[in-house]
CSV table of C-alpha atoms and ligand atoms in Angstrom, one decimal:
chain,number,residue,atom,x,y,z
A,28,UNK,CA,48.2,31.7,10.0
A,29,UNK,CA,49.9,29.5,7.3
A,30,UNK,CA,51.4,26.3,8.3
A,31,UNK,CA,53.7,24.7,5.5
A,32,UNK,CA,54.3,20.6,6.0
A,33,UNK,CA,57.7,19.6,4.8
A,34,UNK,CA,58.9,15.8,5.0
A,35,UNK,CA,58.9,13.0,2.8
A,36,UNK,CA,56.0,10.6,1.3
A,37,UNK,CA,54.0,9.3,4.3
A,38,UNK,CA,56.2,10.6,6.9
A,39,UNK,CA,52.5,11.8,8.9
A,40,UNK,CA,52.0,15.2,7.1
A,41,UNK,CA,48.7,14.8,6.4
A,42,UNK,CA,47.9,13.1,10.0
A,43,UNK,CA,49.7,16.1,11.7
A,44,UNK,CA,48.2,18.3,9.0
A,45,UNK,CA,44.4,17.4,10.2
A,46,UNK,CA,45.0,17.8,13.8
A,47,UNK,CA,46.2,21.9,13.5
A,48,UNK,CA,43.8,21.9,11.2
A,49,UNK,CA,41.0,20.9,13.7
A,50,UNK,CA,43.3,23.1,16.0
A,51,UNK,CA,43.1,26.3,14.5
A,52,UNK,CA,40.0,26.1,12.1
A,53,UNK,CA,42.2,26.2,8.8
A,54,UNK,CA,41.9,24.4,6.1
A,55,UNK,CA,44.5,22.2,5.3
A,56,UNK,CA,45.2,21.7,1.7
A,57,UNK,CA,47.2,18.8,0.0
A,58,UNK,CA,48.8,18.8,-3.2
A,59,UNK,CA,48.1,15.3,-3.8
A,60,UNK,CA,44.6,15.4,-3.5
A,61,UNK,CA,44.2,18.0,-5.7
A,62,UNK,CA,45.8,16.3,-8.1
A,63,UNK,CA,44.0,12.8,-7.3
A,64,UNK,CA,40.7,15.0,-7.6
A,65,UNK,CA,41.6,16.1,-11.1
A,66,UNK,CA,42.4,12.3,-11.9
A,67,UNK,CA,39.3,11.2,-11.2
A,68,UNK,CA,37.3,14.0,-12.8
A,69,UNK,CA,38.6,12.2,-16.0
A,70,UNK,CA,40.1,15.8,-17.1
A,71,UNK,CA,43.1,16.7,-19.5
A,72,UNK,CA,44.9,18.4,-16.4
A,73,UNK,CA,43.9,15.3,-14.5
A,74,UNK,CA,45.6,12.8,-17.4
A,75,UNK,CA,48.6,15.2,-17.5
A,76,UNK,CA,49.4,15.1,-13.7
A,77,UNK,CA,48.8,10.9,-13.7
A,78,UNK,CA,51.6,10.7,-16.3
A,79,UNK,CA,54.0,11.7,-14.0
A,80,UNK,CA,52.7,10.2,-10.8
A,81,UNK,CA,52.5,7.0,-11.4
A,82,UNK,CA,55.6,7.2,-12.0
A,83,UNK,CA,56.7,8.4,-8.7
A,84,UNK,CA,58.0,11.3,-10.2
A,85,UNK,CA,57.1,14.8,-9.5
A,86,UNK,CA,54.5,16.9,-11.3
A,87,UNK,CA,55.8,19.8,-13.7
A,88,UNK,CA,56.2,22.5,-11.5
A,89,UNK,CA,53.9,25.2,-14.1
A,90,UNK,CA,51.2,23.2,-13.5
A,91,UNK,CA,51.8,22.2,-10.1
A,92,UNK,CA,52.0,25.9,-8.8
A,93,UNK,CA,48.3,26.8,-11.6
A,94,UNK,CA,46.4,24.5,-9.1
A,95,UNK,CA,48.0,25.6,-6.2
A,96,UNK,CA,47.0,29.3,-7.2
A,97,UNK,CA,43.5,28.7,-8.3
A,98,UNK,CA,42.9,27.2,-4.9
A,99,UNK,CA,44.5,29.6,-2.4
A,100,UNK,CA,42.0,32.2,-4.3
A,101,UNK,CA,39.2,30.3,-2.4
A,102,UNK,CA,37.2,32.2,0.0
A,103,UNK,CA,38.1,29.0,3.0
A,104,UNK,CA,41.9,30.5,2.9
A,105,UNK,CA,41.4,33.8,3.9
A,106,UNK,CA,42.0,33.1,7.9
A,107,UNK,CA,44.9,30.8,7.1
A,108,UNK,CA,45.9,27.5,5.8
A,109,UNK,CA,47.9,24.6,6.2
A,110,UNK,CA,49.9,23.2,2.9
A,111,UNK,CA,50.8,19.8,2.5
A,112,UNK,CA,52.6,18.2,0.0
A,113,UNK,CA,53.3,22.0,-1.3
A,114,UNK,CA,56.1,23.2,-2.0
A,115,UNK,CA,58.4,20.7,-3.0
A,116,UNK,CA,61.2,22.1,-5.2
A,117,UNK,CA,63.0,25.3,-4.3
A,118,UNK,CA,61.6,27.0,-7.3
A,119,UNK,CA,58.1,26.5,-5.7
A,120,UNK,CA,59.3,27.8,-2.6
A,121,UNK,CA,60.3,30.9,-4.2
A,122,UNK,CA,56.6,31.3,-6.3
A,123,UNK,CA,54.9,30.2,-3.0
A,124,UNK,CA,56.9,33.2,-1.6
A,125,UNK,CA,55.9,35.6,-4.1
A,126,UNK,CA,52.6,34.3,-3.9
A,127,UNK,CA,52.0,35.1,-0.1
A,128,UNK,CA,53.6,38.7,-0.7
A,129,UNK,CA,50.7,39.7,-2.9
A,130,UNK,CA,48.1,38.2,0.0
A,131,UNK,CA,50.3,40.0,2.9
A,132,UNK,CA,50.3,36.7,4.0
A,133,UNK,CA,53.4,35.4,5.9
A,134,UNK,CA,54.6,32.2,7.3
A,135,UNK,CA,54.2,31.1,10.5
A,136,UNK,CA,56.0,27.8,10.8
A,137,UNK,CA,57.4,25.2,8.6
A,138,UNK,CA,57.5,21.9,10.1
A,139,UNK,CA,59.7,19.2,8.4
A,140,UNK,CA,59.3,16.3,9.7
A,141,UNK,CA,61.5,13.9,9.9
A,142,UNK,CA,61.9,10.2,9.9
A,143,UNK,CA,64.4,7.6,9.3
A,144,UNK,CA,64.5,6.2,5.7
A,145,UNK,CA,63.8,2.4,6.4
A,146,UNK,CA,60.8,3.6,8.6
A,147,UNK,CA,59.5,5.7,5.7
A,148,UNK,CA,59.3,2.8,2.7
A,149,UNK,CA,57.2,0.9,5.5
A,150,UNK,CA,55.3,3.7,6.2
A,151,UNK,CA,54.6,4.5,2.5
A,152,UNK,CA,54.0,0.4,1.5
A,153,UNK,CA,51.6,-0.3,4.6
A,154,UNK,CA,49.9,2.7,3.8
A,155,UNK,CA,46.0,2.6,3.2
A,156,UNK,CA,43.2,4.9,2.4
A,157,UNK,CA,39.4,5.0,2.7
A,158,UNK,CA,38.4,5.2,-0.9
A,159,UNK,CA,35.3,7.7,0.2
A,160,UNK,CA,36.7,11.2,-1.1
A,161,UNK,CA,35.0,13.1,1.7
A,162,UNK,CA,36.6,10.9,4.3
A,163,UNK,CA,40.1,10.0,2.9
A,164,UNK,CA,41.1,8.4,6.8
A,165,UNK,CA,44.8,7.3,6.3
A,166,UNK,CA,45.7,3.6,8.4
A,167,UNK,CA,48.5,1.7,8.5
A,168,UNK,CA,48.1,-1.9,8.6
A,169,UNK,CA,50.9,-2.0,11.4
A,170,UNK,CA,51.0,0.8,13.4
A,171,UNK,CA,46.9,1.5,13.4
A,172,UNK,CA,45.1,-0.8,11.4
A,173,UNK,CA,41.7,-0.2,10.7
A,174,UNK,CA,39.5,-2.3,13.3
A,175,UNK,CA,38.0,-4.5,10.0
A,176,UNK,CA,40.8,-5.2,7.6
A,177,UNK,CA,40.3,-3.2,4.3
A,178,UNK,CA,36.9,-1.4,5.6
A,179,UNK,CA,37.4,2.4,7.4
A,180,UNK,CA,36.3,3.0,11.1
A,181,UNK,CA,35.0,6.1,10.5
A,182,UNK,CA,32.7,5.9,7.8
A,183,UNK,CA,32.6,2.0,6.4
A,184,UNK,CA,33.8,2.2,3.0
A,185,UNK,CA,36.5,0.3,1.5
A,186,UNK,CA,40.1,1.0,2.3
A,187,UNK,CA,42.7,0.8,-0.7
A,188,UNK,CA,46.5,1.3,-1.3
A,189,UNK,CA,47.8,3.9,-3.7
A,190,UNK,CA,49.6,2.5,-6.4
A,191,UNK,CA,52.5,4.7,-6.3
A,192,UNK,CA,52.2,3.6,-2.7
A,193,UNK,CA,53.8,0.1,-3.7
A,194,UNK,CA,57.6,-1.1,-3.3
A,195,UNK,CA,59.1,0.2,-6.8
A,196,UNK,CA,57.4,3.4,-7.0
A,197,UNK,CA,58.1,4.2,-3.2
A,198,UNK,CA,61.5,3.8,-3.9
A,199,UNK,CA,61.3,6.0,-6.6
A,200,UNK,CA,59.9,8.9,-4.9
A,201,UNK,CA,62.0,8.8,-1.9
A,202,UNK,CA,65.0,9.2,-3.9
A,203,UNK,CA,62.8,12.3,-5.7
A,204,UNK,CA,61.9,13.4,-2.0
A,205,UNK,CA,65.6,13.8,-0.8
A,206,UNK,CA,67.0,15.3,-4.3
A,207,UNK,CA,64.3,17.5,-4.8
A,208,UNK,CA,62.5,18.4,-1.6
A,209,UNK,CA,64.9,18.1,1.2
A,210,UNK,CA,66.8,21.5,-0.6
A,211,UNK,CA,63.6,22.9,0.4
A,212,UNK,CA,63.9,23.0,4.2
A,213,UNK,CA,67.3,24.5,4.1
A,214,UNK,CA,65.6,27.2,2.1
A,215,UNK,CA,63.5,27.9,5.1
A,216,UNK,CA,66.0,27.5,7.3
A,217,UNK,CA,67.4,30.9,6.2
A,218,UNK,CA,64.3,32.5,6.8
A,219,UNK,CA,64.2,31.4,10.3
A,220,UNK,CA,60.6,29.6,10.0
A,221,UNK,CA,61.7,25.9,9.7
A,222,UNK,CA,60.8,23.6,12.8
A,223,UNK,CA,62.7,20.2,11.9
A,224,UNK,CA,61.3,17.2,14.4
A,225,UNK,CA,61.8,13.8,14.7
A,226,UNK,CA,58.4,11.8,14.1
A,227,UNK,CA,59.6,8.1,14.4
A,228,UNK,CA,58.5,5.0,16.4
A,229,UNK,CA,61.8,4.5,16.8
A,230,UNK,CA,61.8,7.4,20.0
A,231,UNK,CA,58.1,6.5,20.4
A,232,UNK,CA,57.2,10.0,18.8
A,233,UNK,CA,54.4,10.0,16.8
A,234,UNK,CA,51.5,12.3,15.2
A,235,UNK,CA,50.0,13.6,18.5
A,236,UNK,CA,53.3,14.3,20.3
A,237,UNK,CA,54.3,16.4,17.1
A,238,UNK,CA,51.1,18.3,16.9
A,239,UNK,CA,51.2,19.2,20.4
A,240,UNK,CA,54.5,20.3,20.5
A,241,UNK,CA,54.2,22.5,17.2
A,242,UNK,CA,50.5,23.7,19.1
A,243,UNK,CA,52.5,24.9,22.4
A,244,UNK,CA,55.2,26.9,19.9
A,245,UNK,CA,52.5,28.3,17.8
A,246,UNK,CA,50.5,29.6,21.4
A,247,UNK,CA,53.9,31.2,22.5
B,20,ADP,P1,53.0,11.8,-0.4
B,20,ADP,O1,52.9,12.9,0.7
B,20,ADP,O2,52.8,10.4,0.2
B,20,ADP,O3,54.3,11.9,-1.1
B,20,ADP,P2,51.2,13.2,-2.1
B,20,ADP,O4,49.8,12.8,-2.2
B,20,ADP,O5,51.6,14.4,-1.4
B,20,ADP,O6,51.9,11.9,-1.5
B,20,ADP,O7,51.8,13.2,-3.6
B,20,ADP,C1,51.5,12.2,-4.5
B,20,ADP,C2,52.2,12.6,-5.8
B,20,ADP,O8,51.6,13.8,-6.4
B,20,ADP,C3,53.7,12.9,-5.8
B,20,ADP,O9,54.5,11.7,-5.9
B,20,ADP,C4,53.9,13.7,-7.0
B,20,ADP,O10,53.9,13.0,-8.2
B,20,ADP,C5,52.6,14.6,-7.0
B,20,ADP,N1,52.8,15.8,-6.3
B,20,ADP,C6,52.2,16.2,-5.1
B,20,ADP,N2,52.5,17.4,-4.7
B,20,ADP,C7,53.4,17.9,-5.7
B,20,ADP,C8,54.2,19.1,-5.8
B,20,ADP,N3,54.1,20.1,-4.9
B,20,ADP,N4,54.9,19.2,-6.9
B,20,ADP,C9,55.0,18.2,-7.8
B,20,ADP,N5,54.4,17.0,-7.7
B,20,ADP,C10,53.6,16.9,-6.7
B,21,ZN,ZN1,36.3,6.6,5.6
């Protein structure tokens, strides 16, 4: 099975993300961890990648797409995966494409999420994330705060706040997010495999709703 997760900076891709991945035993794989990983490795790829996003703009797409190769050659991806955070231009649509043909891989459903714009930039700024990399619990100091401000339920360490994650640079990317990625879902949407939904508290639809919902279509 592969899952693609389409929407913009903390619109709940990686919350929805974790539950089909519990769900269906795939891993899910995020773009922006990979990267983070190779940041704090300290390596040259690492440096290169930081350049741009702290920034808020997006990575080169060569190098972008090397990372993304070298890990869907893992041994974990061979039953199915969930990407999120991948692809975000058309261009890596089309080499994601490609990229599946070789693995007769094909996929399943692409759910793009979306949310209203003034929900996102409060989503993105009252973002926080447990600092332990094997953890990496995602709260929200309105909608689900952690029970001890700035510590994680799950495992104790100290929550933090990305620092593209703050006012400016969320702006930033958001304006990347609907010039560069939104193209992508009509991409998909001519391959029949897009499932747009509203994830907003606005309708009182959140992560669980939307993972049960794109469960039940996956079952049919
Ligand atoms: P979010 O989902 O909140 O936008 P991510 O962790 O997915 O955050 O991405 C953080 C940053 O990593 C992006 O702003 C961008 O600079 C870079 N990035 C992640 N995925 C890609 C990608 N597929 N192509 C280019 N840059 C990317
Ligand atoms: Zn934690």
């Amino acid at each position: 099975m592969v899952i693609i997760m389409l929407g913009a900076p903390a619109s709940g891709k990686g919350s929805v993300a974790e539950i089909l991945s519990n769900e269906f035993k795939i891993p899910a794989i995020s773009s922006g961890d990979i990267f983070r990983k190779y940041i704090s490795n300290g390596s040259e790829i690492g440096k290169k990648a930081n350049e741009y996003m702290t920034k808020g703009e997006l990575v080169p797409d060569d190098l972008t797409v090397e990372l993304i190769t070298s890990r869907l050659e893992e041994d974990d991806v061979k039953d199915g995966l969930i990407l999120d955070g991948f692809p975000r231009t058309v261009n890596q649509a089309k080499v994601l494409d490609e990229m599946l043909e070789k693995k007769n891989k094909k996929i399943d459903i692409v759910v793009n999420l979306e949310t209203p714009e003034d929900e996102i930039l409060e989503r993105i700024t009252n973002r926080r994330i447990c600092s332990n990399s094997e953890c990496k619990a995602i709260y929200n100091t309105v909608l689900h705060p952690s029970k001890v401000e700035g510590i994680c339920d799950k495992c104790g360490s100290k929550t933090y706040q990305r620092d593209d994650d703050k006012l400016e640079k969320a702006k930033n990317r958001l304006e990347v997010y609907y010039r560069e990625t939104a193209p992508v879902a009509d991409y998909y949407k001519k391959t029949g495999v897009l499932y747009s939904t509203v994830l907003s508290k606005s309708v009182n639809r959140m992560k669980d709703e939307v993972a049960k919902d794109v469960i039940d279509y996956l079952k049919k």
